[in-house]
């Protein structure tokens, strides 16, 4: 390896994770972190690692991204995603996309194959077709759970704000052996949102930001609140002022809470390879691998540690 020891951190969304889903969320973030770390160990870029980790969670119906995304008011899946390269601040994002399995892949193509940073809705769909990205029927992304929840939210006495606490954006940040950082974030958004609603995820500086000079961060939580304080960039700003990743994350989350009453969670990696996973919600599923050690948790103060070897052995996925 070059001068840096690679690190990856992933989150599976901040909010309220119901008991019966905890196991699946833990397994999902651990698998994503191990997959991203494998890319880094083989000398791959931070960019490839975060894309791989997020793709793994998009394909996992436990998370509100890709397959398993929540439904908008019309009962459709509309997804947002962003990816960013800390080396040159290149970024690509898509918003309100339908009928594709992995929005994060499309975001990467926007970054690499266009002069633009964000494509939306039909324009994103046309671009996906031009790039040969396979279209899938929208129903393929809809899980029984998302449909149930959508129905529940349509009832006149339902309280949408209540179950919006169960948010599930997914994200990853990494630093590779060259010292380059990257971030990736992907989401299905808010349940029963207005058609065409785009939250923080697709917005640079809100849903994620990566800059080799300071680090990378990916956020999750109440999108409108995150956008108001430009949360991802705010955290890196605090790090530029000399704060540790953990301190920067806590300070920014506290500001968002006091200033606009918003709750959320973040993962951070600094340019020196320090990391943090912090949240102001009840829970956030997260996992990280550094120095061949895996750490993961869901509740505040919860942190399990395993060697990567041990974790891979217990992964039925056959890595």
Coordinates of C-alpha atoms in Angstrom, one line a residue:
X1 CA 0.0 0.0 0.0
X2 CA 0.9 3.6 -0.5
X3 CA 1.1 6.1 2.4
X4 CA -2.5 5.8 3.6
X5 CA -4.3 2.9 5.4
X6 CA -7.7 2.7 3.7
X7 CA -10.9 3.3 5.7
X8 CA -14.5 2.9 4.8
X9 CA -17.6 4.0 6.8
X10 CA -21.2 3.3 5.8
X11 CA -24.6 4.2 7.1
X12 CA -28.0 2.7 6.4
X13 CA -30.1 5.7 7.5
X14 CA -30.9 7.6 10.7
X15 CA -34.3 7.4 12.4
X16 CA -36.2 4.7 14.1
X17 CA -35.3 1.2 13.3
X18 CA -38.0 -1.3 14.2
X19 CA -37.0 -4.3 16.3
X20 CA -37.8 -6.8 13.7
X21 CA -35.7 -5.0 11.1
X22 CA -32.6 -4.4 13.3
X23 CA -30.9 -7.7 12.4
X24 CA -31.3 -7.1 8.6
X25 CA -30.1 -3.5 8.9
X26 CA -27.0 -4.6 10.9
X27 CA -26.2 -7.3 8.4
X28 CA -26.8 -5.0 5.5
X29 CA -24.4 -2.2 6.6
X30 CA -21.7 -4.8 7.6
X31 CA -21.9 -6.4 4.2
X32 CA -21.7 -3.0 2.5
X33 CA -18.7 -2.0 4.6
X34 CA -16.9 -5.3 3.9
X35 CA -17.6 -5.0 0.1
X36 CA -16.3 -1.5 0.0
X37 CA -13.2 -2.4 2.1
X38 CA -12.4 -5.3 -0.3
X39 CA -12.2 -2.8 -3.1
X40 CA -9.8 -0.6 -1.1
X41 CA -7.7 -3.6 0.0
X42 CA -7.2 -4.6 -3.7
X43 CA -5.8 -1.1 -4.3
X44 CA -9.1 0.3 -5.7
X45 CA -10.1 3.9 -5.4
X46 CA -12.3 5.5 -2.7
X47 CA -14.7 6.3 -5.5
X48 CA -15.1 2.7 -6.5
X49 CA -15.4 1.6 -2.8
X50 CA -18.2 4.0 -1.9
X51 CA -20.1 3.2 -5.1
X52 CA -19.8 -0.5 -4.4
X53 CA -20.9 -0.1 -0.7
X54 CA -24.0 2.0 -1.7
X55 CA -24.9 -0.3 -4.5
X56 CA -24.9 -3.2 -2.0
X57 CA -27.4 -1.3 0.1
X58 CA -29.6 -0.2 -2.8
X59 CA -30.0 -3.9 -3.7
X60 CA -31.0 -4.7 -0.1
X61 CA -34.7 -4.3 0.6
X62 CA -34.1 -3.4 4.2
X63 CA -33.0 0.1 3.2
X64 CA -34.9 3.1 1.7
X65 CA -32.8 3.2 -1.5
X66 CA -33.0 1.3 -4.7
X67 CA -35.2 -1.8 -4.1
X68 CA -37.1 -1.0 -0.9
X69 CA -37.5 2.7 -1.5
X70 CA -40.5 4.4 0.0
X71 CA -43.4 5.5 -2.2
X72 CA -44.4 9.1 -3.1
X73 CA -48.1 10.3 -2.8
X74 CA -49.0 8.5 -6.0
X75 CA -47.5 5.2 -4.9
X76 CA -44.4 5.4 -7.1
X77 CA -40.7 5.1 -6.3
X78 CA -38.7 8.3 -7.0
X79 CA -35.0 8.1 -6.0
X80 CA -32.1 10.6 -5.5
X81 CA -28.4 9.9 -5.4
X82 CA -25.0 11.7 -5.4
X83 CA -21.3 10.7 -5.6
X84 CA -18.3 12.9 -5.2
X85 CA -14.6 12.7 -5.8
X86 CA -12.4 14.5 -3.2
X87 CA -9.5 14.7 -5.6
X88 CA -10.9 17.3 -8.0
X89 CA -14.3 18.0 -6.5
X90 CA -16.0 16.3 -9.4
X91 CA -19.5 15.2 -8.6
X92 CA -22.6 13.6 -10.2
X93 CA -26.1 13.3 -9.0
X94 CA -29.6 12.3 -10.1
X95 CA -33.0 13.2 -8.7
X96 CA -36.5 11.8 -9.0
X97 CA -35.4 8.9 -11.1
X98 CA -37.6 5.9 -11.6
X99 CA -37.3 2.4 -12.9
X100 CA -33.6 1.8 -12.4
X101 CA -32.1 -0.5 -9.9
X102 CA -29.0 1.5 -8.9
X103 CA -29.3 5.3 -8.9
X104 CA -25.7 5.6 -7.6
X105 CA -24.3 4.0 -10.8
X106 CA -26.2 6.6 -12.8
X107 CA -24.9 9.4 -10.6
X108 CA -21.3 8.1 -11.3
X109 CA -22.1 8.2 -15.0
X110 CA -23.4 11.8 -14.8
X111 CA -20.0 12.7 -13.1
X112 CA -17.9 10.9 -15.7
X113 CA -19.7 11.1 -19.0
X114 CA -21.3 14.6 -18.9
X115 CA -20.2 18.2 -18.2
X116 CA -23.1 18.5 -15.7
X117 CA -23.5 17.6 -12.0
X118 CA -27.2 16.9 -11.7
X119 CA -29.8 15.3 -14.0
X120 CA -33.4 15.0 -13.0
X121 CA -36.5 12.9 -13.8
X122 CA -37.0 12.4 -17.6
X123 CA -33.6 13.9 -18.5
X124 CA -31.9 11.4 -16.2
X125 CA -34.0 8.7 -17.7
X126 CA -33.0 9.6 -21.3
X127 CA -29.4 9.8 -20.2
X128 CA -29.7 6.3 -18.6
X129 CA -31.0 4.9 -21.8
X130 CA -28.2 6.5 -23.8
X131 CA -25.7 4.9 -21.4
X132 CA -27.3 1.5 -21.8
X133 CA -28.5 1.4 -18.2
X134 CA -31.2 -1.3 -18.0
X135 CA -34.7 -0.1 -17.2
X136 CA -36.7 -2.3 -14.8
X137 CA -40.4 -2.1 -14.1
X138 CA -41.1 0.3 -11.2
X139 CA -42.9 -2.5 -9.3
X140 CA -39.7 -4.4 -9.0
X141 CA -38.4 -1.7 -6.6
X142 CA -41.6 -1.7 -4.5
X143 CA -41.6 -4.0 -1.4
X144 CA -44.6 -5.2 0.5
X145 CA -43.5 -3.0 3.4
X146 CA -43.3 0.2 1.4
X147 CA -46.7 -0.4 -0.1
X148 CA -48.2 -1.1 3.3
X149 CA -46.7 2.0 4.8
X150 CA -47.9 4.1 1.8
X151 CA -51.5 2.9 2.4
X152 CA -51.3 3.6 6.1
X153 CA -50.1 7.1 5.4
X154 CA -53.1 7.7 3.1
X155 CA -55.5 7.1 6.0
X156 CA -57.2 10.4 7.1
X157 CA -56.1 9.9 10.7
X158 CA -52.5 9.0 9.9
X159 CA -49.7 11.3 11.1
X160 CA -47.0 11.4 8.3
X161 CA -44.6 13.2 10.5
X162 CA -44.6 10.3 12.9
X163 CA -43.4 7.6 10.6
X164 CA -41.1 9.9 8.7
X165 CA -38.8 9.3 11.6
X166 CA -38.2 5.9 10.1
X167 CA -36.0 7.4 7.4
X168 CA -33.4 5.3 5.5
X169 CA -31.0 7.0 3.3
X170 CA -27.9 5.0 2.7
X171 CA -24.3 6.3 2.3
X172 CA -20.6 5.6 2.3
X173 CA -17.4 7.6 2.7
X174 CA -13.9 6.3 2.2
X175 CA -10.2 7.1 2.0
X176 CA -8.0 5.0 -0.2
X177 CA -4.3 4.1 -0.1
X178 CA -3.5 7.1 -2.3
X179 CA -5.1 9.4 0.3
X180 CA -8.1 10.3 -1.9
X181 CA -11.5 10.6 -0.3
X182 CA -15.0 10.1 -1.7
X183 CA -18.6 10.0 -0.7
X184 CA -21.8 8.5 -2.0
X185 CA -25.4 8.8 -0.8
X186 CA -28.7 7.3 -2.2
X187 CA -32.3 7.4 -1.1
X188 CA -36.0 6.8 -1.9
X189 CA -36.8 10.0 0.0
X190 CA -39.8 10.6 2.3
X191 CA -42.8 8.3 2.4
X192 CA -45.9 9.9 0.7
X193 CA -43.8 12.9 -0.5
X194 CA -45.2 15.2 -3.2
X195 CA -44.4 14.0 -6.7
X196 CA -41.2 15.7 -7.7
X197 CA -39.9 16.4 -4.2
X198 CA -36.2 16.3 -4.0
X199 CA -34.5 16.3 -0.6
X200 CA -30.9 16.8 0.5
X201 CA -29.4 13.6 -1.0
X202 CA -29.0 14.9 -4.6
X203 CA -27.7 18.3 -3.4
X204 CA -24.0 18.8 -3.2
X205 CA -22.9 20.0 0.3
X206 CA -26.1 18.7 1.9
X207 CA -26.4 15.0 1.1
X208 CA -22.6 14.6 0.8
X209 CA -19.4 16.3 0.2
X210 CA -15.8 15.2 -0.4
X211 CA -12.6 17.2 -0.5
X212 CA -9.1 15.7 -0.1
X213 CA -8.0 18.7 1.9
X214 CA -10.4 18.0 4.7
X215 CA -12.3 14.7 4.3
X216 CA -15.7 13.3 3.2
X217 CA -19.1 13.0 4.7
X218 CA -22.5 11.5 3.9
X219 CA -25.7 12.5 5.7
X220 CA -29.1 11.1 6.5
X221 CA -32.2 12.4 8.3
X222 CA -34.7 15.1 7.6
X223 CA -33.8 16.3 4.2
X224 CA -35.3 19.7 4.3
X225 CA -33.5 20.4 7.6
X226 CA -30.2 19.1 6.2
X227 CA -30.6 21.4 3.2
X228 CA -31.2 24.5 5.3
X229 CA -27.8 24.1 7.1
X230 CA -25.9 22.5 4.2
X231 CA -24.9 19.8 6.7
X232 CA -22.2 17.8 4.9
X233 CA -20.2 21.0 4.0
X234 CA -20.8 22.4 7.5
X235 CA -19.1 19.4 9.1
X236 CA -16.1 19.7 6.8
X237 CA -15.9 23.4 7.6
X238 CA -15.7 22.6 11.3
X239 CA -12.9 20.1 10.5
X240 CA -11.1 22.8 8.5
X241 CA -11.2 24.9 11.7
X242 CA -9.4 22.1 13.5
X243 CA -12.2 19.9 15.0
X244 CA -12.0 16.1 15.0
X245 CA -14.5 14.3 12.8
X246 CA -16.6 13.4 15.9
X247 CA -16.6 16.9 17.3
X248 CA -17.4 18.4 13.9
X249 CA -20.3 16.0 13.4
X250 CA -21.8 16.6 16.8
X251 CA -21.4 20.4 16.5
X252 CA -23.1 20.4 13.1
X253 CA -25.9 18.1 14.2
X254 CA -26.5 20.1 17.4
X255 CA -26.7 23.3 15.3
X256 CA -29.2 21.7 12.9
X257 CA -31.3 20.6 15.9
X258 CA -31.3 24.0 17.7
X259 CA -31.6 26.2 14.6
X260 CA -34.2 24.3 12.6
X261 CA -35.4 21.5 14.8
X262 CA -34.0 18.8 12.5
X263 CA -32.7 15.4 13.4
X264 CA -30.2 13.3 11.4
X265 CA -27.0 11.4 11.3
X266 CA -23.7 11.5 9.5
X267 CA -20.6 9.5 8.7
X268 CA -17.3 11.2 8.3
X269 CA -13.7 10.3 7.3
X270 CA -10.9 12.9 7.6
X271 CA -8.0 13.3 5.2
X272 CA -5.8 11.6 7.9
X273 CA -8.1 8.6 8.1
X274 CA -9.9 9.4 11.3
X275 CA -13.6 8.5 11.2
X276 CA -16.9 9.1 13.0
X277 CA -20.5 7.9 12.8
X278 CA -22.8 10.2 14.8
X279 CA -26.5 10.8 15.0
X280 CA -29.2 12.9 16.9
X281 CA -32.0 10.5 16.0
X282 CA -32.9 7.5 18.1
X283 CA -30.9 5.2 15.9
X284 CA -28.6 4.9 12.9
X285 CA -27.2 1.7 11.4
X286 CA -23.5 2.1 10.6
X287 CA -20.4 0.1 10.1
X288 CA -16.8 0.9 9.4
X289 CA -13.6 -1.0 8.6
X290 CA -10.1 0.3 9.4
X291 CA -6.9 -1.7 9.9
X292 CA -8.7 -4.9 9.2
X293 CA -11.1 -4.3 12.0
X294 CA -14.8 -4.0 11.6
X295 CA -16.9 -1.8 14.0
X296 CA -20.7 -1.5 13.8
X297 CA -23.8 -0.4 15.7
X298 CA -27.3 1.0 15.7
X299 CA -28.0 2.5 19.1
X300 CA -26.1 5.5 20.6
X301 CA -23.1 4.2 22.4
X302 CA -23.4 0.7 20.8
X303 CA -20.2 -0.5 19.1
X304 CA -19.3 -4.1 18.2
X305 CA -15.9 -5.0 17.0
X306 CA -14.8 -8.0 15.0
X307 CA -11.7 -8.8 12.9
X308 CA -12.5 -8.7 9.2
X309 CA -11.4 -12.3 8.9
X310 CA -14.0 -13.3 11.5
X311 CA -16.7 -11.1 9.9
X312 CA -16.1 -12.6 6.4
X313 CA -16.3 -16.1 7.8
X314 CA -19.7 -15.3 9.2
X315 CA -20.8 -13.7 6.0
X316 CA -23.0 -16.2 4.2
X317 CA -22.5 -14.1 1.1
X318 CA -19.4 -16.0 0.1
X319 CA -17.0 -13.2 -0.5

